[in-house]
mmCIF file of C-alpha atoms in Angstrom:
data_model
loop_
_atom_site.group_PDB
_atom_site.id
_atom_site.type_symbol
_atom_site.label_atom_id
_atom_site.label_comp_id
_atom_site.label_asym_id
_atom_site.label_seq_id
_atom_site.Cartn_x
_atom_site.Cartn_y
_atom_site.Cartn_z
ATOM 1 C CA UNK A 1 -23.865 24.182 11.804
ATOM 2 C CA UNK A 2 -23.106 27.175 9.592
ATOM 3 C CA UNK A 3 -19.438 26.589 9.936
ATOM 4 C CA UNK A 4 -19.721 23.183 8.633
ATOM 5 C CA UNK A 5 -21.963 24.278 5.664
ATOM 6 C CA UNK A 6 -19.313 27.023 4.535
ATOM 7 C CA UNK A 7 -16.730 24.750 4.979
ATOM 8 C CA UNK A 8 -18.001 22.153 3.007
ATOM 9 C CA UNK A 9 -18.905 24.660 -0.041
ATOM 10 C CA UNK A 10 -15.534 26.084 0.269
ATOM 11 C CA UNK A 11 -13.639 23.181 0.227
ATOM 12 C CA UNK A 12 -15.917 22.413 -3.096
ATOM 13 C CA UNK A 13 -15.018 25.282 -4.761
ATOM 14 C CA UNK A 14 -11.106 24.581 -4.250
ATOM 15 C CA UNK A 15 -12.017 21.297 -5.529
ATOM 16 C CA UNK A 16 -13.430 22.427 -8.839
ATOM 17 C CA UNK A 17 -10.623 24.888 -9.060
ATOM 18 C CA UNK A 18 -8.057 22.318 -8.661
ATOM 19 C CA UNK A 19 -10.136 19.978 -11.115
ATOM 20 C CA UNK A 20 -10.281 22.707 -13.384
ATOM 21 C CA UNK A 21 -6.451 23.196 -13.338
ATOM 22 C CA UNK A 22 -5.557 19.558 -13.515
ATOM 23 C CA UNK A 23 -7.655 18.697 -16.387
ATOM 24 C CA UNK A 24 -5.641 21.002 -18.589
ATOM 25 C CA UNK A 25 -2.517 19.308 -17.689
ATOM 26 C CA UNK A 26 -3.419 15.947 -17.860
ATOM 27 C CA UNK A 27 -2.605 14.686 -21.330
ATOM 28 C CA UNK A 28 0.625 16.394 -21.053
ATOM 29 C CA UNK A 29 1.342 14.394 -17.800
ATOM 30 C CA UNK A 30 -0.102 11.353 -19.334
ATOM 31 C CA UNK A 31 2.311 11.519 -22.208
ATOM 32 C CA UNK A 32 5.254 12.732 -19.661
ATOM 33 C CA UNK A 33 4.534 9.234 -17.924
ATOM 34 C CA UNK A 34 4.738 7.502 -20.796
ATOM 35 C CA UNK A 35 7.662 9.025 -22.140
ATOM 36 C CA UNK A 36 9.764 8.263 -18.783
ATOM 37 C CA UNK A 37 8.726 4.688 -18.924
ATOM 38 C CA UNK A 38 10.099 3.996 -22.331
ATOM 39 C CA UNK A 39 13.210 5.639 -20.859
ATOM 40 C CA UNK A 40 13.582 3.660 -17.826
ATOM 41 C CA UNK A 41 13.323 0.537 -19.544
ATOM 42 C CA UNK A 42 16.517 1.629 -21.958
ATOM 43 C CA UNK A 43 18.824 2.481 -18.610
ATOM 44 C CA UNK A 44 17.984 1.630 -14.963
ATOM 45 C CA UNK A 45 18.377 4.009 -12.402
ATOM 46 C CA UNK A 46 21.745 4.000 -10.226
ATOM 47 C CA UNK A 47 20.865 2.779 -6.494
ATOM 48 C CA UNK A 48 23.110 3.842 -3.792
ATOM 49 C CA UNK A 49 24.761 0.599 -2.442
ATOM 50 C CA UNK A 50 24.842 1.223 1.323
ATOM 51 C CA UNK A 51 21.072 2.417 0.985
ATOM 52 C CA UNK A 52 20.453 -1.255 -1.126
ATOM 53 C CA UNK A 53 22.379 -3.351 1.547
ATOM 54 C CA UNK A 54 20.657 -1.389 4.256
ATOM 55 C CA UNK A 55 17.249 -2.242 2.620
ATOM 56 C CA UNK A 56 18.285 -5.852 2.365
ATOM 57 C CA UNK A 57 19.451 -6.498 5.891
ATOM 58 C CA UNK A 58 16.097 -4.877 7.292
ATOM 59 C CA UNK A 59 14.180 -6.934 5.067
ATOM 60 C CA UNK A 60 15.883 -9.985 6.226
ATOM 61 C CA UNK A 61 15.622 -9.391 9.871
ATOM 62 C CA UNK A 62 11.966 -8.561 9.231
ATOM 63 C CA UNK A 63 11.829 -11.946 7.639
ATOM 64 C CA UNK A 64 13.635 -13.692 10.847
ATOM 65 C CA UNK A 65 11.713 -11.880 13.321
ATOM 66 C CA UNK A 66 8.209 -12.842 11.574
ATOM 67 C CA UNK A 67 9.206 -16.753 11.211
ATOM 68 C CA UNK A 68 10.652 -16.920 15.341
ATOM 69 C CA UNK A 69 7.373 -15.354 15.925
ATOM 70 C CA UNK A 70 5.564 -18.191 14.022
ATOM 71 C CA UNK A 71 7.563 -20.710 15.466
ATOM 72 C CA UNK A 72 6.917 -19.281 18.990
ATOM 73 C CA UNK A 73 3.209 -19.572 18.463
ATOM 74 C CA UNK A 74 2.970 -22.744 16.656
ATOM 75 C CA UNK A 75 5.068 -24.144 19.708
ATOM 76 C CA UNK A 76 2.424 -22.716 22.285
ATOM 77 C CA UNK A 77 -0.487 -23.910 20.747
ATOM 78 C CA UNK A 78 0.634 -27.211 19.049
ATOM 79 C CA UNK A 79 -1.118 -29.052 21.279
ATOM 80 C CA UNK A 80 -4.214 -27.753 21.020
ATOM 81 C CA UNK A 81 -6.330 -29.665 18.414
ATOM 82 C CA UNK A 82 -7.664 -28.236 15.606
ATOM 83 C CA UNK A 83 -11.417 -28.888 14.496
ATOM 84 C CA UNK A 84 -12.574 -28.058 11.237
ATOM 85 C CA UNK A 85 -16.061 -26.623 11.422
ATOM 86 C CA UNK A 86 -17.883 -25.216 8.521
ATOM 87 C CA UNK A 87 -20.174 -22.206 9.824
ATOM 88 C CA UNK A 88 -22.734 -22.769 7.404
ATOM 89 C CA UNK A 89 -23.562 -26.329 8.564
ATOM 90 C CA UNK A 90 -24.046 -25.252 12.185
ATOM 91 C CA UNK A 91 -26.630 -22.356 10.815
ATOM 92 C CA UNK A 92 -28.576 -24.955 9.082
ATOM 93 C CA UNK A 93 -28.671 -27.436 11.841
#
């Protein structure tokens, strides 16, 4: 039990030190982020074409697999009728 208390108080002290350090830099970081957002609108970053093509093929493969899975599940359970039921109506009866 004593170890848990000491760990908690130690982490609280570390958290306080971290908060004090970051509070002093928060304004500078915020200004830096705003400045970099302005720069990013002026020129787009260069993207590696090989990486972009890989990401495109991967996303298309994921979508194709998801659609195929949906088709298989739909085919498997298409003969089961869908019964719409409101749970609140059952609870009130």
